[in-house]
Amino acid sequence: MLEVTKARAYWQLARFDRPIGSLLLLWPTLWALFLAADGWPSPHVLVVFVLGVIFMRAAGCVINDFADRNFDGHVKRTCQRPMPSGKVSEREALGLFGLLVL
């Protein structure tokens, strides 16, 4: 059960539970891909860019929480996030960030 709790904390740290941010970044990316391809881009290119948007947005959320780690615990809206609540350590957050940017 501990692994499920840790996985859930990583999921929340990367904001995979809140996909609206990825969707907002995906729209201009898809638009640019379709314009550049003058129609449908190849499936390979489409998959690479969609995954890139999702993982880079997640990496941005993780590194932002790492940067704000000393402030988020003092703010009502952010004090329950994985890092200030102690569910994810600084080292774990940096490890997740590294994995996401690979």
Coordinates of N, CA and C in Angstrom, one line a residue:
M1 N 0.8 -1.2 0.0 CA 0.0 0.0 0.0 C 0.9 1.3 0.0
L2 N 2.0 1.2 0.6 CA 2.9 2.3 0.6 C 3.3 2.8 -0.8
E3 N 3.5 1.8 -1.7 CA 3.9 2.1 -3.0 C 2.8 2.9 -3.8
V4 N 1.6 2.5 -3.5 CA 0.4 3.2 -4.1 C 0.4 4.7 -3.6
T5 N 0.6 4.9 -2.3 CA 0.6 6.2 -1.7 C 1.7 7.1 -2.3
K6 N 2.9 6.5 -2.5 CA 4.0 7.2 -3.1 C 3.8 7.5 -4.6
A7 N 3.2 6.6 -5.3 CA 2.9 6.8 -6.7 C 1.9 7.9 -6.8
R8 N 0.9 7.9 -6.0 CA -0.1 8.9 -6.0 C 0.5 10.3 -5.7
A9 N 1.4 10.4 -4.8 CA 2.1 11.6 -4.5 C 2.9 12.1 -5.7
Y10 N 3.6 11.2 -6.4 CA 4.4 11.6 -7.6 C 3.4 12.1 -8.7
W11 N 2.3 11.4 -8.9 CA 1.2 11.7 -9.8 C 0.7 13.1 -9.6
Q12 N 0.5 13.5 -8.3 CA 0.0 14.8 -8.0 C 1.1 15.8 -8.1
L13 N 2.3 15.5 -7.8 CA 3.4 16.4 -7.9 C 3.6 16.8 -9.4
A14 N 3.4 15.9 -10.3 CA 3.6 16.2 -11.7 C 2.3 16.8 -12.3
R15 N 1.2 16.9 -11.5 CA -0.1 17.5 -11.9 C -0.8 16.6 -13.0
F16 N -0.5 15.3 -13.0 CA -1.2 14.5 -13.9 C -2.7 14.4 -13.5
D17 N -3.0 14.7 -12.3 CA -4.4 14.7 -11.9 C -5.1 15.9 -12.3
R18 N -4.4 16.9 -12.9 CA -5.0 18.1 -13.4 C -4.6 18.4 -14.8
P19 N -5.2 17.7 -15.8 CA -4.7 17.7 -17.2 C -5.0 19.0 -17.9
I20 N -5.7 20.0 -17.3 CA -6.1 21.2 -18.1 C -4.8 21.9 -18.5
G21 N -3.8 21.9 -17.7 CA -2.6 22.6 -18.1 C -1.9 22.0 -19.4
S22 N -1.9 20.7 -19.5 CA -1.4 20.0 -20.6 C -2.3 20.3 -21.9
L23 N -3.6 20.3 -21.6 CA -4.5 20.5 -22.8 C -4.3 21.9 -23.3
L24 N -4.1 22.9 -22.4 CA -3.9 24.3 -22.9 C -2.6 24.4 -23.7
L25 N -1.6 23.7 -23.3 CA -0.3 23.7 -24.1 C -0.4 22.9 -25.4
L26 N -1.3 21.9 -25.3 CA -1.4 21.0 -26.5 C -2.1 21.7 -27.7
W27 N -3.1 22.6 -27.5 CA -3.8 23.2 -28.6 C -2.8 24.0 -29.5
P28 N -2.0 24.9 -29.0 CA -1.1 25.6 -30.0 C -0.1 24.7 -30.6
T29 N 0.3 23.6 -29.9 CA 1.3 22.7 -30.4 C 0.6 21.9 -31.6
L30 N -0.6 21.4 -31.4 CA -1.2 20.7 -32.5 C -1.5 21.6 -33.7
W31 N -1.9 22.8 -33.4 CA -2.2 23.8 -34.5 C -0.9 24.0 -35.3
A32 N 0.2 24.2 -34.6 CA 1.5 24.4 -35.3 C 1.8 23.2 -36.1
L33 N 1.6 22.0 -35.6 CA 2.0 20.8 -36.3 C 1.1 20.6 -37.6
F34 N -0.2 20.9 -37.5 CA -1.0 20.7 -38.6 C -0.7 21.8 -39.7
L35 N -0.4 23.0 -39.2 CA 0.0 24.0 -40.2 C 1.3 23.7 -40.9
A36 N 2.3 23.2 -40.1 CA 3.6 22.9 -40.7 C 3.5 21.7 -41.6
A37 N 2.6 20.8 -41.4 CA 2.5 19.6 -42.2 C 1.6 19.8 -43.4
D38 N 0.9 21.0 -43.4 CA -0.1 21.3 -44.4 C -1.1 20.2 -44.5
G39 N -1.6 19.8 -43.4 CA -2.6 18.7 -43.2 C -2.2 17.9 -42.0
W40 N -2.4 16.6 -42.1 CA -2.1 15.7 -41.0 C -0.7 15.5 -40.9
P41 N -0.1 15.7 -39.7 CA 1.3 15.3 -39.5 C 1.4 13.8 -39.4
S42 N 2.6 13.3 -39.6 CA 2.8 11.8 -39.5 C 2.5 11.4 -38.1
P43 N 2.0 10.2 -37.9 CA 1.6 9.7 -36.6 C 2.8 9.7 -35.6
H44 N 4.0 9.4 -36.1 CA 5.2 9.4 -35.2 C 5.4 10.8 -34.7
V45 N 5.4 11.8 -35.5 CA 5.6 13.2 -35.1 C 4.5 13.6 -34.1
L46 N 3.3 13.3 -34.4 CA 2.2 13.6 -33.6 C 2.3 13.0 -32.1
V47 N 2.7 11.7 -32.1 CA 2.9 11.1 -30.8 C 4.1 11.7 -30.0
V48 N 5.2 12.0 -30.7 CA 6.3 12.6 -30.0 C 6.0 14.0 -29.5
F49 N 5.3 14.8 -30.2 CA 4.9 16.1 -29.7 C 3.9 16.1 -28.6
V50 N 2.9 15.2 -28.7 CA 1.9 15.1 -27.7 C 2.5 14.6 -26.3
L51 N 3.4 13.6 -26.4 CA 4.1 13.1 -25.2 C 5.0 14.2 -24.7
G52 N 5.7 14.9 -25.6 CA 6.6 16.0 -25.2 C 5.8 17.1 -24.4
V53 N 4.7 17.5 -24.9 CA 3.9 18.5 -24.2 C 3.5 18.0 -22.8
I54 N 3.0 16.7 -22.7 CA 2.6 16.2 -21.4 C 3.7 16.1 -20.4
F55 N 4.9 15.6 -20.9 CA 6.0 15.4 -19.9 C 6.7 16.7 -19.6
M56 N 6.8 17.6 -20.5 CA 7.4 18.9 -20.2 C 6.6 19.7 -19.3
R57 N 5.3 19.7 -19.5 CA 4.4 20.4 -18.5 C 4.5 19.8 -17.1
A58 N 4.5 18.5 -17.1 CA 4.7 17.8 -15.8 C 6.1 18.2 -15.1
A59 N 7.1 18.2 -15.9 CA 8.4 18.6 -15.4 C 8.4 20.0 -14.9
G60 N 7.8 20.9 -15.6 CA 7.7 22.3 -15.2 C 6.9 22.4 -13.9
C61 N 5.9 21.6 -13.7 CA 5.2 21.6 -12.4 C 6.1 21.1 -11.2
V62 N 6.8 20.0 -11.5 CA 7.7 19.5 -10.5 C 8.8 20.5 -10.1
I63 N 9.5 21.0 -11.1 CA 10.6 22.0 -10.8 C 10.0 23.2 -10.1
N64 N 8.8 23.6 -10.5 CA 8.2 24.8 -9.8 C 7.9 24.5 -8.4
D65 N 7.4 23.3 -8.1 CA 7.2 23.0 -6.7 C 8.5 22.9 -5.9
F66 N 9.5 22.4 -6.6 CA 10.8 22.3 -5.9 C 11.3 23.7 -5.6
A67 N 11.2 24.6 -6.6 CA 11.6 26.0 -6.3 C 10.8 26.7 -5.2
D68 N 9.6 26.4 -5.1 CA 8.7 27.0 -4.1 C 8.6 26.2 -2.8
R69 N 9.4 25.2 -2.7 CA 9.3 24.3 -1.5 C 9.3 25.0 -0.2
N70 N 10.0 26.1 -0.1 CA 10.0 26.8 1.2 C 8.9 27.8 1.5
F71 N 8.1 28.0 0.4 CA 6.9 28.9 0.5 C 5.6 28.2 0.6
D72 N 5.5 27.1 -0.2 CA 4.2 26.4 -0.3 C 3.6 25.9 1.0
G73 N 4.4 25.6 1.9 CA 3.9 25.1 3.2 C 3.2 26.2 4.0
H74 N 3.4 27.5 3.7 CA 2.9 28.6 4.4 C 1.6 29.2 3.7
V75 N 1.2 28.6 2.6 CA 0.1 29.1 1.8 C -1.0 28.0 1.9
K76 N -2.2 28.5 2.3 CA -3.3 27.5 2.5 C -3.6 26.7 1.2
R77 N -3.6 27.3 0.1 CA -3.9 26.6 -1.2 C -2.9 25.6 -1.6
T78 N -1.6 25.7 -1.1 CA -0.5 24.8 -1.6 C 0.1 24.0 -0.5
C79 N -0.4 24.2 0.7 CA 0.3 23.5 1.8 C 0.1 21.9 1.8
Q80 N -0.9 21.5 1.1 CA -1.2 20.0 1.0 C -0.5 19.4 -0.2
R81 N 0.2 20.1 -1.0 CA 0.9 19.5 -2.1 C 2.0 18.5 -1.6
P82 N 2.4 17.6 -2.5 CA 3.3 16.5 -2.0 C 4.6 16.9 -1.3
M83 N 5.2 18.0 -1.8 CA 6.5 18.4 -1.1 C 6.3 19.0 0.2
P84 N 5.4 20.1 0.4 CA 5.3 20.7 1.7 C 4.6 19.7 2.7
S85 N 3.8 18.8 2.2 CA 3.2 17.9 3.2 C 4.1 16.7 3.6
G86 N 5.3 16.6 2.9 CA 6.2 15.6 3.3 C 6.1 14.3 2.6
K87 N 5.1 14.2 1.6 CA 4.9 12.9 0.9 C 6.0 12.6 -0.1
V88 N 6.7 13.7 -0.6 CA 7.8 13.6 -1.5 C 8.9 14.4 -1.0
S89 N 10.1 13.8 -1.0 CA 11.3 14.6 -0.5 C 11.9 15.4 -1.7
E90 N 12.8 16.3 -1.3 CA 13.5 17.1 -2.4 C 14.2 16.2 -3.4
R91 N 14.9 15.3 -2.9 CA 15.6 14.3 -3.7 C 14.7 13.6 -4.7
E92 N 13.6 13.1 -4.1 CA 12.6 12.4 -5.0 C 12.1 13.3 -6.1
A93 N 11.8 14.5 -5.7 CA 11.2 15.5 -6.7 C 12.2 15.7 -7.8
L94 N 13.5 15.9 -7.4 CA 14.5 16.1 -8.5 C 14.7 14.9 -9.3
G95 N 14.6 13.7 -8.7 CA 14.6 12.5 -9.5 C 13.5 12.4 -10.5
L96 N 12.3 12.7 -10.0 CA 11.1 12.7 -10.9 C 11.3 13.7 -12.0
F97 N 11.8 14.9 -11.7 CA 12.1 15.9 -12.7 C 13.1 15.4 -13.8
G98 N 14.1 14.8 -13.3 CA 15.1 14.2 -14.2 C 14.5 13.1 -15.1
L99 N 13.7 12.3 -14.6 CA 13.0 11.3 -15.4 C 12.1 11.9 -16.4
L100 N 11.4 12.9 -16.1 CA 10.4 13.5 -17.0 C 11.1 14.3 -18.1
V101 N 12.3 14.8 -17.9 CA 13.0 15.5 -19.0 C 13.9 14.7 -19.9
L102 N 14.0 13.4 -19.6 CA 14.8 12.5 -20.4 C 14.2 12.4 -21.8

